[in-house]
Coordinates of C-alpha atoms (C1' of nucleotides) in Angstrom, one line a residue:
Chain A
M1 CA -45.8 28.4 70.2
T2 CA -47.8 31.3 68.9
S3 CA -50.8 31.3 66.6
T4 CA -50.6 31.8 62.9
F5 CA -52.8 33.6 60.4
I6 CA -55.4 31.2 59.3
G7 CA -59.0 31.6 58.1
N8 CA -60.8 34.1 55.9
I9 CA -62.5 37.1 57.1
E10 CA -64.8 39.5 55.2
A11 CA -63.8 43.1 55.4
R12 CA -65.3 46.2 53.9
L13 CA -63.5 49.1 52.3
D14 CA -64.9 52.4 53.5
E15 CA -65.3 55.6 51.5
K16 CA -61.9 56.7 52.6
G17 CA -60.2 53.6 51.4
R18 CA -59.6 52.2 54.9
M19 CA -59.8 48.6 55.9
F20 CA -59.7 47.2 59.4
I21 CA -57.3 44.4 60.3
P22 CA -59.4 41.7 62.1
A23 CA -58.9 41.7 65.9
V24 CA -57.6 38.0 65.7
Y25 CA -54.9 39.1 63.4
R26 CA -54.1 42.2 65.3
K27 CA -53.5 40.1 68.4
I28 CA -51.0 37.9 66.5
L29 CA -49.2 40.9 65.1
A30 CA -49.0 42.3 68.7
T31 CA -46.9 39.3 69.7
E32 CA -44.3 40.2 67.1
E33 CA -41.2 41.9 68.4
S34 CA -41.4 44.5 65.7
Q35 CA -44.8 46.1 65.2
R36 CA -44.0 47.2 61.7
I37 CA -45.7 45.5 58.8
V38 CA -44.9 45.4 55.1
M39 CA -47.3 45.2 52.3
R40 CA -46.6 44.0 48.8
R41 CA -48.6 42.8 45.8
D42 CA -48.4 39.1 45.6
T43 CA -46.2 37.8 42.9
E44 CA -48.6 35.1 41.7
N45 CA -52.1 36.4 42.3
E46 CA -54.2 39.5 42.3
C47 CA -53.9 40.2 45.9
L48 CA -51.9 42.2 48.5
V49 CA -49.7 40.3 51.0
I50 CA -49.1 41.7 54.4
Y51 CA -46.0 40.5 56.3
P52 CA -44.9 41.1 59.8
E53 CA -41.5 42.7 59.5
R54 CA -39.7 39.6 60.7
V55 CA -41.3 37.5 58.1
W56 CA -40.6 40.0 55.4
N57 CA -36.9 40.1 56.3
Q58 CA -36.7 36.3 56.2
R59 CA -38.2 36.3 52.7
V60 CA -35.8 38.9 51.4
E61 CA -33.0 37.1 52.9
Q62 CA -34.1 33.8 51.3
L63 CA -34.2 35.5 47.9
S64 CA -30.8 37.2 48.5
E65 CA -29.2 33.9 49.3
E66 CA -30.7 32.1 46.3
L67 CA -30.0 34.8 43.8
D68 CA -26.5 35.7 42.5
E69 CA -25.2 39.0 43.9
W70 CA -23.2 39.8 40.7
N71 CA -25.8 38.7 38.2
P72 CA -27.6 41.8 36.9
D73 CA -30.8 39.8 36.0
D74 CA -30.9 38.3 39.5
Q75 CA -30.4 41.7 41.0
M76 CA -33.1 43.2 38.9
L77 CA -35.5 40.5 40.3
L78 CA -34.5 41.3 43.8
M79 CA -34.8 45.0 43.3
Q80 CA -38.2 44.7 41.8
F81 CA -39.3 42.5 44.7
V82 CA -38.2 45.1 47.2
A83 CA -39.3 48.1 45.2
D84 CA -43.0 47.2 45.2
A85 CA -43.1 46.8 48.9
E86 CA -43.9 49.4 51.5
Y87 CA -44.2 49.8 55.2
I88 CA -47.7 50.5 56.4
E89 CA -49.0 51.6 59.7
P90 CA -52.5 50.9 61.1
D91 CA -54.3 54.0 62.4
S92 CA -55.4 54.2 66.1
Q93 CA -58.4 52.0 65.4
G94 CA -56.3 49.3 63.8
R95 CA -57.3 50.1 60.2
I96 CA -54.9 50.5 57.3
L97 CA -55.2 52.9 54.5
L98 CA -55.0 51.4 51.1
Q99 CA -53.7 53.5 48.2
K100 CA -55.6 53.8 45.0
R101 CA -52.8 52.0 43.1
N102 CA -52.9 49.1 45.5
L103 CA -56.6 48.8 45.2
Q104 CA -56.2 48.9 41.4
Q105 CA -53.7 46.1 41.5
I106 CA -56.2 43.8 43.1
G107 CA -59.3 45.1 41.3
A108 CA -60.8 46.0 44.6
T109 CA -64.5 46.7 45.1
S110 CA -65.7 47.5 48.6
D111 CA -66.0 43.9 49.5
L112 CA -62.7 42.4 50.5
L113 CA -61.5 39.1 51.9
I114 CA -58.6 38.7 54.3
V115 CA -57.0 35.3 53.9
G116 CA -54.6 33.8 56.3
M117 CA -51.4 32.2 55.0
M118 CA -49.7 31.0 58.2
N119 CA -46.9 33.5 58.7
R120 CA -48.5 36.3 56.6
F121 CA -51.9 37.2 55.2
A122 CA -53.4 38.4 52.0
I123 CA -56.1 40.9 51.0
W124 CA -58.3 39.9 48.1
D125 CA -61.2 41.4 46.4
K126 CA -63.9 39.1 47.6
Q127 CA -65.3 38.1 44.2
T128 CA -61.9 37.6 42.7
F129 CA -61.0 35.2 45.4
L130 CA -64.3 33.3 45.1
N131 CA -63.7 33.0 41.4
K132 CA -60.2 31.7 41.9
R133 CA -61.2 29.2 44.6
I134 CA -61.1 25.6 43.6
D135 CA -64.5 24.1 44.2
Q136 CA -64.8 21.8 47.2
R137 CA -65.1 18.5 45.4
E138 CA -62.3 19.3 43.0
F139 CA -60.2 20.5 46.0
A140 CA -60.7 17.2 47.9
K141 CA -59.8 15.2 44.8
T142 CA -56.7 17.1 44.0
L143 CA -55.5 17.1 47.6
R144 CA -56.2 13.3 47.8
E145 CA -54.3 12.6 44.6
R146 CA -51.4 14.9 45.5
M147 CA -51.0 13.5 49.0
T148 CA -51.7 9.8 48.5
K149 CA -48.5 7.8 48.7
K150 CA -47.6 6.2 45.4
Chain V
M1 CA -50.1 7.3 77.0
T2 CA -53.0 9.7 76.7
S3 CA -56.5 8.9 75.5
T4 CA -57.8 9.5 72.1
F5 CA -61.1 10.8 70.8
I6 CA -63.4 7.9 70.3
G7 CA -67.1 7.3 70.4
N8 CA -70.0 9.4 69.2
I9 CA -71.9 11.8 71.3
E10 CA -75.2 13.6 70.6
A11 CA -75.1 17.4 71.1
R12 CA -77.6 20.1 70.7
L13 CA -77.2 23.5 69.1
D14 CA -78.7 26.3 71.1
E15 CA -80.4 29.5 70.0
K16 CA -77.2 31.4 69.9
G17 CA -75.4 28.8 67.8
R18 CA -73.4 27.4 70.6
M19 CA -72.5 23.7 71.1
F20 CA -70.9 22.1 74.1
I21 CA -67.8 20.0 73.8
P22 CA -68.4 16.8 75.7
A23 CA -66.6 16.6 79.0
V24 CA -64.8 13.4 77.9
Y25 CA -63.2 15.3 75.0
R26 CA -62.6 18.4 77.1
K27 CA -60.5 16.3 79.4
I28 CA -58.4 15.0 76.5
L29 CA -58.0 18.5 75.2
A30 CA -56.8 19.6 78.6
T31 CA -53.9 17.3 78.5
E32 CA -52.6 19.1 75.4
E33 CA -49.7 21.5 75.8
S34 CA -51.6 24.2 73.8
Q35 CA -55.2 24.7 74.7
R36 CA -56.0 26.2 71.4
I37 CA -58.0 24.3 68.9
V38 CA -58.5 24.6 65.2
M39 CA -61.7 23.9 63.3
R40 CA -61.9 23.2 59.6
R41 CA -64.6 21.8 57.3
D42 CA -63.5 18.3 56.3
T43 CA -62.1 17.9 52.8
E44 CA -64.0 14.7 52.1
N45 CA -67.3 14.9 54.0
E46 CA -70.0 17.3 55.1
C47 CA -68.6 17.8 58.6
L48 CA -66.4 20.0 60.7
V49 CA -63.2 18.7 62.0
I50 CA -61.7 19.9 65.3
Y51 CA -58.0 19.6 65.8
P52 CA -55.9 20.2 68.9
E53 CA -53.4 22.8 67.7
R54 CA -50.5 20.3 67.8
V55 CA -52.3 18.0 65.5
W56 CA -53.3 20.8 63.2
N57 CA -49.7 21.9 62.9
Q58 CA -48.6 18.4 62.1
R59 CA -51.1 18.3 59.3
V60 CA -50.1 21.6 57.8
E61 CA -46.4 20.7 58.1
Q62 CA -47.1 17.4 56.3
L63 CA -48.8 19.4 53.5
S64 CA -46.0 21.9 53.3
E65 CA -43.4 19.2 53.0
E66 CA -45.2 17.4 50.2
L67 CA -46.1 20.6 48.2
D68 CA -43.7 22.8 46.3
E69 CA -43.2 26.3 47.7
W70 CA -42.8 27.9 44.3
N71 CA -45.5 26.0 42.4
P72 CA -48.6 28.2 42.2
D73 CA -51.1 25.3 42.0
D74 CA -49.6 23.7 45.1
Q75 CA -49.6 27.0 46.9
M76 CA -53.2 27.5 46.1
L77 CA -54.0 24.1 47.6
L78 CA -52.2 24.9 50.7
M79 CA -53.7 28.4 50.9
Q80 CA -57.2 27.0 50.5
F81 CA -56.5 24.5 53.2
V82 CA -55.4 27.1 55.6
A83 CA -58.0 29.7 54.6
D84 CA -60.9 27.5 55.5
A85 CA -59.6 26.9 59.0
E86 CA -60.0 29.0 62.1
Y87 CA -59.0 29.0 65.7
I88 CA -61.9 28.6 68.0
E89 CA -62.0 29.2 71.7
P90 CA -64.5 27.5 74.0
D91 CA -66.3 29.9 76.4
S92 CA -66.0 29.6 80.1
Q93 CA -68.6 26.8 80.1
G94 CA -66.7 24.8 77.5
R95 CA -69.0 25.6 74.6
I96 CA -67.9 26.7 71.2
L97 CA -69.7 29.2 69.0
L98 CA -70.4 27.9 65.5
Q99 CA -70.7 30.5 62.7
K100 CA -73.6 30.5 60.3
R101 CA -71.4 29.6 57.4
N102 CA -70.0 26.6 59.3
L103 CA -73.4 25.4 60.1
Q104 CA -74.4 25.8 56.5
Q105 CA -71.4 23.8 55.3
I106 CA -72.6 20.7 57.2
G107 CA -76.3 21.3 56.7
A108 CA -76.7 21.6 60.4
T109 CA -80.1 21.3 62.1
S110 CA -80.1 21.5 65.9
D111 CA -79.3 17.9 66.4
L112 CA -75.6 17.3 66.0
L113 CA -73.3 14.3 66.5
I114 CA -69.8 14.5 67.7
V115 CA -67.6 11.8 66.3
G116 CA -64.2 10.8 67.6
M117 CA -61.4 10.3 65.1
M118 CA -58.5 9.4 67.3
N119 CA -56.3 12.5 67.3
R120 CA -59.2 14.8 66.3
F121 CA -62.9 14.8 66.2
A122 CA -65.7 15.8 63.9
I123 CA -69.1 17.6 64.2
W124 CA -71.8 16.1 62.0
D125 CA -75.4 16.9 61.5
K126 CA -76.9 13.8 63.2
Q127 CA -79.1 12.8 60.3
T128 CA -76.4 13.3 57.7
F129 CA -74.1 11.0 59.6
L130 CA -76.7 8.3 60.0
N131 CA -77.4 8.4 56.3
K132 CA -73.7 8.2 55.5
R133 CA -73.0 5.2 57.7
I134 CA -72.3 1.9 56.1
D135 CA -74.8 -0.7 57.2
Q136 CA -73.6 -3.2 59.7
R137 CA -73.4 -6.2 57.5
E138 CA -71.8 -4.4 54.6
F139 CA -69.3 -2.9 57.1
A140 CA -68.3 -6.3 58.4
K141 CA -67.9 -7.7 54.9
T142 CA -65.8 -4.8 53.6
L143 CA -63.6 -4.8 56.6
R144 CA -63.1 -8.5 56.3
E145 CA -62.1 -8.3 52.7
R146 CA -59.9 -5.3 53.2
M147 CA -58.0 -6.9 56.1
T148 CA -57.7 -10.5 54.9
K149 CA -54.2 -11.3 53.7
K150 CA -54.2 -12.3 50.1
Chain I
dC1 C1' -45.8 83.0 48.1
dT2 C1' -50.6 82.2 48.5
dG3 C1' -54.8 80.2 48.3
dA4 C1' -57.4 76.1 46.7
dT5 C1' -57.7 71.3 46.9
dA6 C1' -56.7 66.8 48.3
dT7 C1' -54.8 63.6 51.7
dT8 C1' -53.8 61.7 56.1
dC9 C1' -54.9 60.8 60.6
dC10 C1' -56.8 61.7 65.1
dC11 C1' -61.0 61.5 67.5
dC12 C1' -65.8 60.5 68.8
dA13 C1' -70.2 58.1 68.2
dC14 C1' -72.7 54.1 67.4
dA15 C1' -74.4 49.3 65.8
dT16 C1' -73.3 44.7 66.2
dT17 C1' -71.1 40.7 67.9
dT18 C1' -68.9 38.1 71.3
dC19 C1' -68.2 36.4 75.6
dC20 C1' -68.4 36.6 80.7
dC21 C1' -71.2 35.4 84.3
dC22 C1' -74.9 33.7 86.9
dA23 C1' -78.7 30.6 87.5
dC24 C1' -80.6 26.4 87.1
dA25 C1' -81.8 21.7 85.0
dA26 C1' -80.3 17.1 84.2
dA27 C1' -77.3 13.4 84.8
dA28 C1' -73.8 10.8 87.1
dT29 C1' -71.7 9.4 91.4
dA30 C1' -71.4 8.3 96.0
Chain T
dT1 C1' -81.1 10.6 98.9
dA2 C1' -77.2 14.1 99.0
dT3 C1' -73.4 15.9 96.2
dT4 C1' -70.7 16.7 92.4
dT5 C1' -70.3 17.0 87.5
dT6 C1' -72.2 18.2 83.2
dG7 C1' -75.2 20.6 80.0
dT8 C1' -78.7 24.7 78.8
dG9 C1' -80.4 29.2 78.7
dG10 C1' -80.2 34.1 78.7
dG11 C1' -78.9 39.1 80.6
dG12 C1' -75.8 42.4 79.9
dA13 C1' -70.9 44.3 79.8
dA14 C1' -67.1 44.6 76.8
dA15 C1' -64.9 44.1 72.5
dT16 C1' -65.1 44.8 67.7
dG17 C1' -66.2 46.8 63.3
dT18 C1' -68.2 51.0 60.8
dG19 C1' -68.8 55.7 59.6
dG20 C1' -67.8 60.4 59.4
dG21 C1' -66.3 65.3 61.2
dG22 C1' -62.7 68.0 61.1
dA23 C1' -57.6 69.5 62.2
dA24 C1' -53.1 69.0 60.5
dT25 C1' -50.3 68.2 56.6
dA26 C1' -49.1 67.8 51.9
dT27 C1' -49.7 69.0 46.8
dC28 C1' -50.2 72.0 43.3
dA29 C1' -51.5 75.8 40.1
dG30 C1' -51.2 80.5 39.3

DNA sequence: CTGATATTCCCCACATTTCCCCACAAAATA
DNA sequence: TATTTTGTGGGGAAATGTGGGGAATATCAG
């Protein structure tokens, strides 16, 4: 059983638009069969999601199975999902270069936050994430209510 | 049948922010298949919870099953649960390094208390725990009422 | 086609953090 | 009292995260 991406790690965007992938995450990526990773803006939130290739493939497959191959609307959905994704490759220091349009999509300043999501992880502008966060007490309450057996 | 985490043990935080895991607990951890452990602030109280990886995985799975994969609110809950956790690794002496933000979350002074919770255990600031404790008589009464068959 | 400009990416340098290791104190056990 | 186990405290090497120079490559206007 291998580790998963958990936790949140502060990261800085340098002048050249580069961001390091935390060593903890790099180690997990290194255990993957394929070293390639895929980045896509999240469908729900203002953040970028990074998938190990295997996980990306699973996700696309899941969508393909669920959506109708001969329904044009469904196919448009699938196409758009794929069209906004791209392979990215870390440099020799383990940093990735973020494009201006990607940065724009998440309203990036130079303070970013890398957030684990088990089989993948997300890049947020730090402040955006903090604003989005449910406050601790509220979080506990919602979770409690949601999980308590009726 | 393996032992569980019970009891409460005083622990000190050293200059570098390290805290030893009591030998009793280390022995229990050693019986786990995976040596990895996960730490997360507790959702309900001002303390840090330490899970053997197996127990952590169970918990996440439990949440995943209960929550809806395509409901954004549910996903936010799950993400926040995962985002506040981290793998921690004891050093060769069996100590763990606590980050400043973790210490802050529990209002840690240098006197801590390690409290068993069966399949996991918690780290409290000693004074915080003592304040939180239900007094003995009250405790007996509540327990009696709660357990008495109606 | 050519030169100017921007982009990408390799490399080196350095500050900071983490963690390995040793030494020893304190407590438990024999 | 001897001996093992457990807990405490640093020194310093190694890993990690930053930053930037500059070569190679791509982009583009004239």
